[in-house]
Short mmCIF file of C-alpha atoms in Angstrom, two decimals:
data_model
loop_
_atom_site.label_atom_id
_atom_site.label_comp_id
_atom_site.label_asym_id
_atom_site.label_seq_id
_atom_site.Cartn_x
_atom_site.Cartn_y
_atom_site.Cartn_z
CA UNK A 23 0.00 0.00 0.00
CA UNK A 24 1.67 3.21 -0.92
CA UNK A 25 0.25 7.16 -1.11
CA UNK A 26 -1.80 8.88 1.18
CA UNK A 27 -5.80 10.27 2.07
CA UNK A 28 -7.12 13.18 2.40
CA UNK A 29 -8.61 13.81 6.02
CA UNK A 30 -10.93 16.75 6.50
CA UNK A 31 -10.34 18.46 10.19
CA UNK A 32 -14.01 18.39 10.72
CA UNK A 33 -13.74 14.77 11.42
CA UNK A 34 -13.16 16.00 14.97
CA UNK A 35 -16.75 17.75 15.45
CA UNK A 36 -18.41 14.59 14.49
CA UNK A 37 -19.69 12.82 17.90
CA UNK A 38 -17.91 9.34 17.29
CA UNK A 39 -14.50 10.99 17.42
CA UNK A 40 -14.22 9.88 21.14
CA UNK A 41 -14.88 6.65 20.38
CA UNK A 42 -11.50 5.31 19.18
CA UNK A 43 -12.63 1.61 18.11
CA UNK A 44 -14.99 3.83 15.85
CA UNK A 45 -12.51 5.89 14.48
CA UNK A 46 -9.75 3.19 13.94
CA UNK A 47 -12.00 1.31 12.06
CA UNK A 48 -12.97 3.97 10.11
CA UNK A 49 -9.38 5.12 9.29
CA UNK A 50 -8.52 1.87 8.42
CA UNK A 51 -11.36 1.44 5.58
CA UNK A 52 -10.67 4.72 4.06
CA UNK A 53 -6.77 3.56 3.93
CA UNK A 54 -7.67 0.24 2.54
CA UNK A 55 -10.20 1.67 0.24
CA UNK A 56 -9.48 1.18 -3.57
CA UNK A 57 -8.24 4.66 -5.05
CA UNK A 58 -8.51 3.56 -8.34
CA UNK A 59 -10.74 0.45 -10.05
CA UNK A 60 -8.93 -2.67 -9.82
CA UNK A 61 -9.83 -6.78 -9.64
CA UNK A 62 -8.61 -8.77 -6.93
CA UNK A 63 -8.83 -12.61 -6.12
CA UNK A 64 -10.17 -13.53 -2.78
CA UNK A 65 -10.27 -16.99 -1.96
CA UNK A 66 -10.65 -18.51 -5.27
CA UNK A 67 -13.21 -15.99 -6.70
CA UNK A 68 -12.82 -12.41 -8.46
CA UNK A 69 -14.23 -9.19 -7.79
CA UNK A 70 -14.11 -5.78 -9.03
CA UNK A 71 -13.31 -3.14 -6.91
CA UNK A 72 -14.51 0.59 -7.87
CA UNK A 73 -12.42 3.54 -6.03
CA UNK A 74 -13.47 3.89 -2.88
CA UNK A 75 -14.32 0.92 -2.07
CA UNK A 76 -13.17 -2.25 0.33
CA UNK A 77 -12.79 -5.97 -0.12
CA UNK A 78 -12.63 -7.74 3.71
CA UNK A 79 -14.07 -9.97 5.96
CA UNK A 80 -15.18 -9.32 9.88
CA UNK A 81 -12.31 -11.57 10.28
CA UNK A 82 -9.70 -9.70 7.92
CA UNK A 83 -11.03 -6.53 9.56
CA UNK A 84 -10.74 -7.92 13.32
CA UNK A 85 -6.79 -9.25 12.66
CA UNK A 86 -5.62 -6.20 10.71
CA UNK A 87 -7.26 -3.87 13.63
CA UNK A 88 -6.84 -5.55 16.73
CA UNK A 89 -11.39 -5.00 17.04
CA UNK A 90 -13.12 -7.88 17.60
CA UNK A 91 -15.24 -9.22 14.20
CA UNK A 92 -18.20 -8.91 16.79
CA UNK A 93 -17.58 -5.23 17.43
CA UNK A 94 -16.21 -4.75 13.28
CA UNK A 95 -19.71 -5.86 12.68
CA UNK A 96 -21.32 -3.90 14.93
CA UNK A 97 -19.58 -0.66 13.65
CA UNK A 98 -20.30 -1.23 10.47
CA UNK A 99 -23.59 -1.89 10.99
CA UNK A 100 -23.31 1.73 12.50
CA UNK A 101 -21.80 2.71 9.53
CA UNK A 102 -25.07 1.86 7.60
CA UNK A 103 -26.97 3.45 9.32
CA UNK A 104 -25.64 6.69 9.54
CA UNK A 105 -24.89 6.55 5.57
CA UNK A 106 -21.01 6.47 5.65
CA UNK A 107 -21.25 3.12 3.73
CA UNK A 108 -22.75 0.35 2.28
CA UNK A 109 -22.14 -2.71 2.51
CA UNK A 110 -22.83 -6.17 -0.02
CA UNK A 111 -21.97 -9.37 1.39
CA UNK A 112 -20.89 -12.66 -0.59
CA UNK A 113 -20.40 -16.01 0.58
CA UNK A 114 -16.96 -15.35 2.12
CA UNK A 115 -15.96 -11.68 1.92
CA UNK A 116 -17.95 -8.15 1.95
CA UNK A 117 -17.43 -5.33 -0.30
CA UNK A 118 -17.99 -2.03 1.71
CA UNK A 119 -18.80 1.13 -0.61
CA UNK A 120 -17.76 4.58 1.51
CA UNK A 121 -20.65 6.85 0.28
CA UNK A 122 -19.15 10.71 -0.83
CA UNK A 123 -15.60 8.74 -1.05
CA UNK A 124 -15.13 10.64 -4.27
CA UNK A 125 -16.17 14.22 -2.35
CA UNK A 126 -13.31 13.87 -0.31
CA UNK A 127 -10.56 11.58 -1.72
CA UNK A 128 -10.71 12.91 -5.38
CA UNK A 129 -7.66 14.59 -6.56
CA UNK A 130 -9.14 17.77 -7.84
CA UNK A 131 -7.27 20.16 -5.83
CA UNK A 132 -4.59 22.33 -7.22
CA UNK A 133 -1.07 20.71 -5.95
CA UNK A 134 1.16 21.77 -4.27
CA UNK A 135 3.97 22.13 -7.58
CA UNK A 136 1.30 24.64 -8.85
CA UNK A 137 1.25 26.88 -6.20
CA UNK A 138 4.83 26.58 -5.14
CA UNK A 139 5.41 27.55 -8.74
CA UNK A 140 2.98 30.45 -8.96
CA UNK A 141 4.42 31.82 -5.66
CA UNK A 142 8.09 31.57 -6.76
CA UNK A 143 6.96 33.41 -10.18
CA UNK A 144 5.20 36.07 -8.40
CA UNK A 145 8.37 37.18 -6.03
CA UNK A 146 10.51 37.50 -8.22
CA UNK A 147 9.62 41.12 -8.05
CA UNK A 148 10.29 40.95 -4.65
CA UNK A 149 7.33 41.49 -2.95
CA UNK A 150 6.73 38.21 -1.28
CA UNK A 151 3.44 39.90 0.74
CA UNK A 152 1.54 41.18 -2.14
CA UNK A 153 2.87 37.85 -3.97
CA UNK A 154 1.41 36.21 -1.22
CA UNK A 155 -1.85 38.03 -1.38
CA UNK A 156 -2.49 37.80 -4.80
CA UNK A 157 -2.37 34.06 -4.51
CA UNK A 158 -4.47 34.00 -1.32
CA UNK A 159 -7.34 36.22 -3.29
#
């Protein structure tokens, strides 16, 4: 697993940020979530995976995050209901969808090489604060 996610600082007004089986569950699906499409093979059978979402088991879940599958299950189920997922289950896996993935995780923000760039072009005539301000605008 390489790269990063995106974490909006609101996370910390929502009322399960106390709960830290909660939260470590939930960091850990939108790590493991598929940022781009892609097919995997889990225990003999094939699935497609669409970005944002998860290929796992209560018992993958439980071993990867220390949770119990009773309590994975449980907080998903919580999940559900408070539309931060959906889940489809097959025989022996789940694939969990994290609804507004995309609203969050997609990479339609100007990077950092852009602005860097645009702020190195504009002092040049030495007036970083205007420079600065202009960008900022």
């Amino acid at each position: 697993m390489r790269g990063y996610i995106k974490l909006h600082r609101k996370i910390v007004e929502t009322k399960y940020y106390k709960k830290s089986q909660y939260m470590h569950l939930w960091l850990h699906l939108l790590l493991r979530a598929s940022h781009s499409g892609s097919t995997w093979k889990f225990k003999g059978r094939e699935y497609t995976i669409r970005p944002g979402q998860v290929l796992c088991s209560m018992k993958g879940l439980s071993e990867q995050t220390g949770i119990s599958e009773m309590q994975c299950y449980r907080l998903i189920k919580k999940f559900e209901k408070v539309k931060q997922v959906t889940k489809k289950t097959y025989n022996k896996c789940s694939v969990i969808q994290i609804l507004n993935w995309k609203n969050y995780q997609a990479e339609e923000y100007k990077s950092k090489t852009n602005y860097t760039k645009k702020l190195h072009y504009n002092n040049d005539n030495n007036k970083p604060l205007q420079a600065l301000k202009k960008i900022i605008s």
